[in-house]
Short mmCIF file of C-alpha atoms in Angstrom, two decimals:
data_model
loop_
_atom_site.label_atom_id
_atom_site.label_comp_id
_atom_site.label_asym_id
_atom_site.label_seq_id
_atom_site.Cartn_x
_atom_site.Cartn_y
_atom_site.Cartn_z
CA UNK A 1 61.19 79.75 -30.51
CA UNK A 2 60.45 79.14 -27.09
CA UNK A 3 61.57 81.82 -24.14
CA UNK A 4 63.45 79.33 -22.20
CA UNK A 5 65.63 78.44 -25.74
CA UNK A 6 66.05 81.86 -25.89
CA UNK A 7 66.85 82.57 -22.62
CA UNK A 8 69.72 79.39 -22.75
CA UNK A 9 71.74 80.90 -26.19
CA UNK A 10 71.48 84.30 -24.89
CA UNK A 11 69.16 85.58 -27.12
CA UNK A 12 66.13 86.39 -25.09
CA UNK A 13 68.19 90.07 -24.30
CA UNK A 14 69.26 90.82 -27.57
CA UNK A 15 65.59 89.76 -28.41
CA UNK A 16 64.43 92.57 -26.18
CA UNK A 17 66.84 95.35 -27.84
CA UNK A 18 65.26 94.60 -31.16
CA UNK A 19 62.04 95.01 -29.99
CA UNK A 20 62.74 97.91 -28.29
CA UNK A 21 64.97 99.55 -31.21
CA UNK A 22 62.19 98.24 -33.31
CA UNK A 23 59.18 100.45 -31.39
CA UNK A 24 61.47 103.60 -31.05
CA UNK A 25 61.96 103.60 -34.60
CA UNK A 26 58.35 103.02 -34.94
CA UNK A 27 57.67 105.80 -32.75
CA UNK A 28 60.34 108.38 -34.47
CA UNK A 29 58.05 107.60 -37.52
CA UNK A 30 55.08 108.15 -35.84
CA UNK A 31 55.57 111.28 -34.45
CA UNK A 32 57.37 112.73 -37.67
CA UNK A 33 54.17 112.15 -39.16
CA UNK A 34 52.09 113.55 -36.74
CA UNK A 35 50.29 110.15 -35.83
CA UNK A 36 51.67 109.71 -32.43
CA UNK A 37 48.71 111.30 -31.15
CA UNK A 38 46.54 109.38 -33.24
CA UNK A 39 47.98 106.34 -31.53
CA UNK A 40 47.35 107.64 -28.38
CA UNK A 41 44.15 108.18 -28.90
CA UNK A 42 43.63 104.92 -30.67
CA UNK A 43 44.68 103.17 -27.01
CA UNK A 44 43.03 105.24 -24.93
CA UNK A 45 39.88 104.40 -27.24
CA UNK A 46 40.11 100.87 -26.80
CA UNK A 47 41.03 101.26 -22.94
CA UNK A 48 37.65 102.94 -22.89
CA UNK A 49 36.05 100.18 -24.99
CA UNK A 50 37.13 97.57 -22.02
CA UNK A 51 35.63 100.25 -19.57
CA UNK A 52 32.54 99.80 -21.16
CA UNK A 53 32.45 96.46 -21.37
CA UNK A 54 33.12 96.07 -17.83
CA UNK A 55 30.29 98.43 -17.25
CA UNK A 56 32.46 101.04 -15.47
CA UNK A 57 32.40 103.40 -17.86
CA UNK A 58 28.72 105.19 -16.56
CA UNK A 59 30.09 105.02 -13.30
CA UNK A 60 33.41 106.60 -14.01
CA UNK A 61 31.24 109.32 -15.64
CA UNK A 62 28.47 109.19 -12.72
CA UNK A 63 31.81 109.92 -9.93
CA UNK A 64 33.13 112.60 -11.75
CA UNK A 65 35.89 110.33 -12.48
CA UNK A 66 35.92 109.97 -16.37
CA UNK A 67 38.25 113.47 -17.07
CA UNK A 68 40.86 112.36 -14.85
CA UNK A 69 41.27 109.02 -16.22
CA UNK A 70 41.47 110.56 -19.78
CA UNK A 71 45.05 110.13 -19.10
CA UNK A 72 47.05 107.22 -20.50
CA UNK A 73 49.08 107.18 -17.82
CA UNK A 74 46.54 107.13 -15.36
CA UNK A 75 44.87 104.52 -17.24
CA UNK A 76 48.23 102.14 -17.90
CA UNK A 77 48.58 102.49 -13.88
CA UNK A 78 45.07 101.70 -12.83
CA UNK A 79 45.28 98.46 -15.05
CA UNK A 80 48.92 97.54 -13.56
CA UNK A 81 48.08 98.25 -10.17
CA UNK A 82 44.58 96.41 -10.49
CA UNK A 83 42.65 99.23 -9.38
CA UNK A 84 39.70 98.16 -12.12
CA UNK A 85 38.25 96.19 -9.27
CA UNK A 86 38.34 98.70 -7.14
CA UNK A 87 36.00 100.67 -9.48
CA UNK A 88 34.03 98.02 -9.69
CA UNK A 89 33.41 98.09 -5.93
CA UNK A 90 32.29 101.99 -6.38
CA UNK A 91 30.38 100.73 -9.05
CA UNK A 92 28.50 99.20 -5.76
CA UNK A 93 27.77 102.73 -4.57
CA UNK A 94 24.07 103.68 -6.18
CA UNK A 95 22.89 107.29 -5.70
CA UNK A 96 18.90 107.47 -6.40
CA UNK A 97 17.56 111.36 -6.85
CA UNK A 98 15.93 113.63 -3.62
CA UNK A 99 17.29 111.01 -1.11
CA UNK A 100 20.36 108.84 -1.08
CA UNK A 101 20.16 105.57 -0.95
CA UNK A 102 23.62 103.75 -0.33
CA UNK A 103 23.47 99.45 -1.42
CA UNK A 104 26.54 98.10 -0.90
CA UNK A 105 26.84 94.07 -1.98
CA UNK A 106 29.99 93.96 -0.10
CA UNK A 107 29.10 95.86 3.26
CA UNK A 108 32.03 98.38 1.83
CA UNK A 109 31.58 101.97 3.04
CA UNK A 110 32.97 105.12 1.61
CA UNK A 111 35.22 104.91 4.57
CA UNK A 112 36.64 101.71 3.90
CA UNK A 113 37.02 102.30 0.30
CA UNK A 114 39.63 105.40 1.30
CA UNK A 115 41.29 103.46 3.84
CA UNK A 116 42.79 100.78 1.16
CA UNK A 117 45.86 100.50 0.36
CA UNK A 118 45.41 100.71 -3.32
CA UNK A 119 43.88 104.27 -2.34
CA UNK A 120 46.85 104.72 -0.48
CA UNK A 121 49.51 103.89 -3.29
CA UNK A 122 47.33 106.25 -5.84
CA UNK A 123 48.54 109.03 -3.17
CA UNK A 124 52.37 108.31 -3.30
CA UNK A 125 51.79 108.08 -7.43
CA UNK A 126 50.60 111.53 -7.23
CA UNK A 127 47.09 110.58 -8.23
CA UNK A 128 45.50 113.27 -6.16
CA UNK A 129 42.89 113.81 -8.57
CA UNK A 130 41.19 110.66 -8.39
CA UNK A 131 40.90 110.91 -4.20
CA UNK A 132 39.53 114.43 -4.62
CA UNK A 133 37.00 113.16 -6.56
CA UNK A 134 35.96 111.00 -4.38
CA UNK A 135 36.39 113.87 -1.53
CA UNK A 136 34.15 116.02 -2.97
CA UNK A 137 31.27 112.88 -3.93
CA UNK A 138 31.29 112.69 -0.48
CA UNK A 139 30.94 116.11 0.34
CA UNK A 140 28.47 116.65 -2.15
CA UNK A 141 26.28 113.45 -1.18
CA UNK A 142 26.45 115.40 2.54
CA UNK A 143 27.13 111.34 3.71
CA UNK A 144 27.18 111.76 7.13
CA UNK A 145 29.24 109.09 9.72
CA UNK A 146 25.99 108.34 11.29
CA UNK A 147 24.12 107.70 7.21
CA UNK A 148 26.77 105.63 6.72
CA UNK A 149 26.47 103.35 9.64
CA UNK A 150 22.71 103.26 8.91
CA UNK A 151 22.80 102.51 5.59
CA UNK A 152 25.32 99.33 6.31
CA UNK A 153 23.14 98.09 9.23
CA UNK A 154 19.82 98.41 6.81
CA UNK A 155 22.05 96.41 4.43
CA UNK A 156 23.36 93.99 7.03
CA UNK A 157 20.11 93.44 8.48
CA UNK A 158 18.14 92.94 4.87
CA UNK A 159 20.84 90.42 3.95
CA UNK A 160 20.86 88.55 7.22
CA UNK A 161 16.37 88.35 6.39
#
């Protein structure tokens, strides 16, 4: 049956209060067996699995990142909120041992990145964690205002050659 059917006999709600009667059944089960966790870990596993695929997973363990997305919750938010892109763009960020080298694609500085609004609604969620991550990759990368501005302008000018 189609949704809008559904929807015009007044079904698609009582529809919903199956399902939903359905999964906390399914979840009353699941926990008095002990699985619940199981099927926790079971989504976070494939969660990572997409991480991977996306190749964000290295760089979610390179930032420092990867223990504070452990969290389902975290997770289920990021992918709502479409914050995997934004990971992408620190995927941009490449740090090269005994001297940093910043290449962003984008001409998107550390700066910028903080100053989005996604990075923004992560701090009304509570999601502290994730910007003090990204505090202290900063602090420890000792990225100065004036690096930055350099490394953008070497960027800029190699992309404009």
């Amino acid at each position: 049956m189609s949704l809008r059917l559904l929807r015009s006999l007044g079904l698609l709600g009582l529809l919903r209060l199956l399902r939903t009667l359905r999964s906390l059944r399914l979840l009353r089960t699941l926990r008095s067996l002990g699985l619940l966790r199981t099927l926790r870990l079971l989504r976070l596993l494939r969660l990572l699995r997409t991480l991977r695929f996306l190749g964000l997973l290295r760089t979610l363990r390179s930032l420092g990142l990867l223990r504070t997305l452990r969290s389902l919750r975290l997770l289920r938010t990021l992918r709502s909120l479409g914050l995997l892109r934004t990971l992408r763009l620190l995927r941009l960020l490449r740090v090269r041992t005994r001297r940093v080298f910043l290449r962003m694609s984008l001409g998107v500085s550390l700066r910028l990145l903080r100053s989005l609004r996604l990075l923004r609604t992560l701090r009304s969620l509570g999601l502290l964690r994730t910007l003090r991550s990204l505090r202290l990759l900063r602090r420890s990368l000792r990225l100065s205002r004036r690096l930055l501005t350099e490394g953008l302008s070497i960027f800029l000018s190699s992309s404009l050659h």
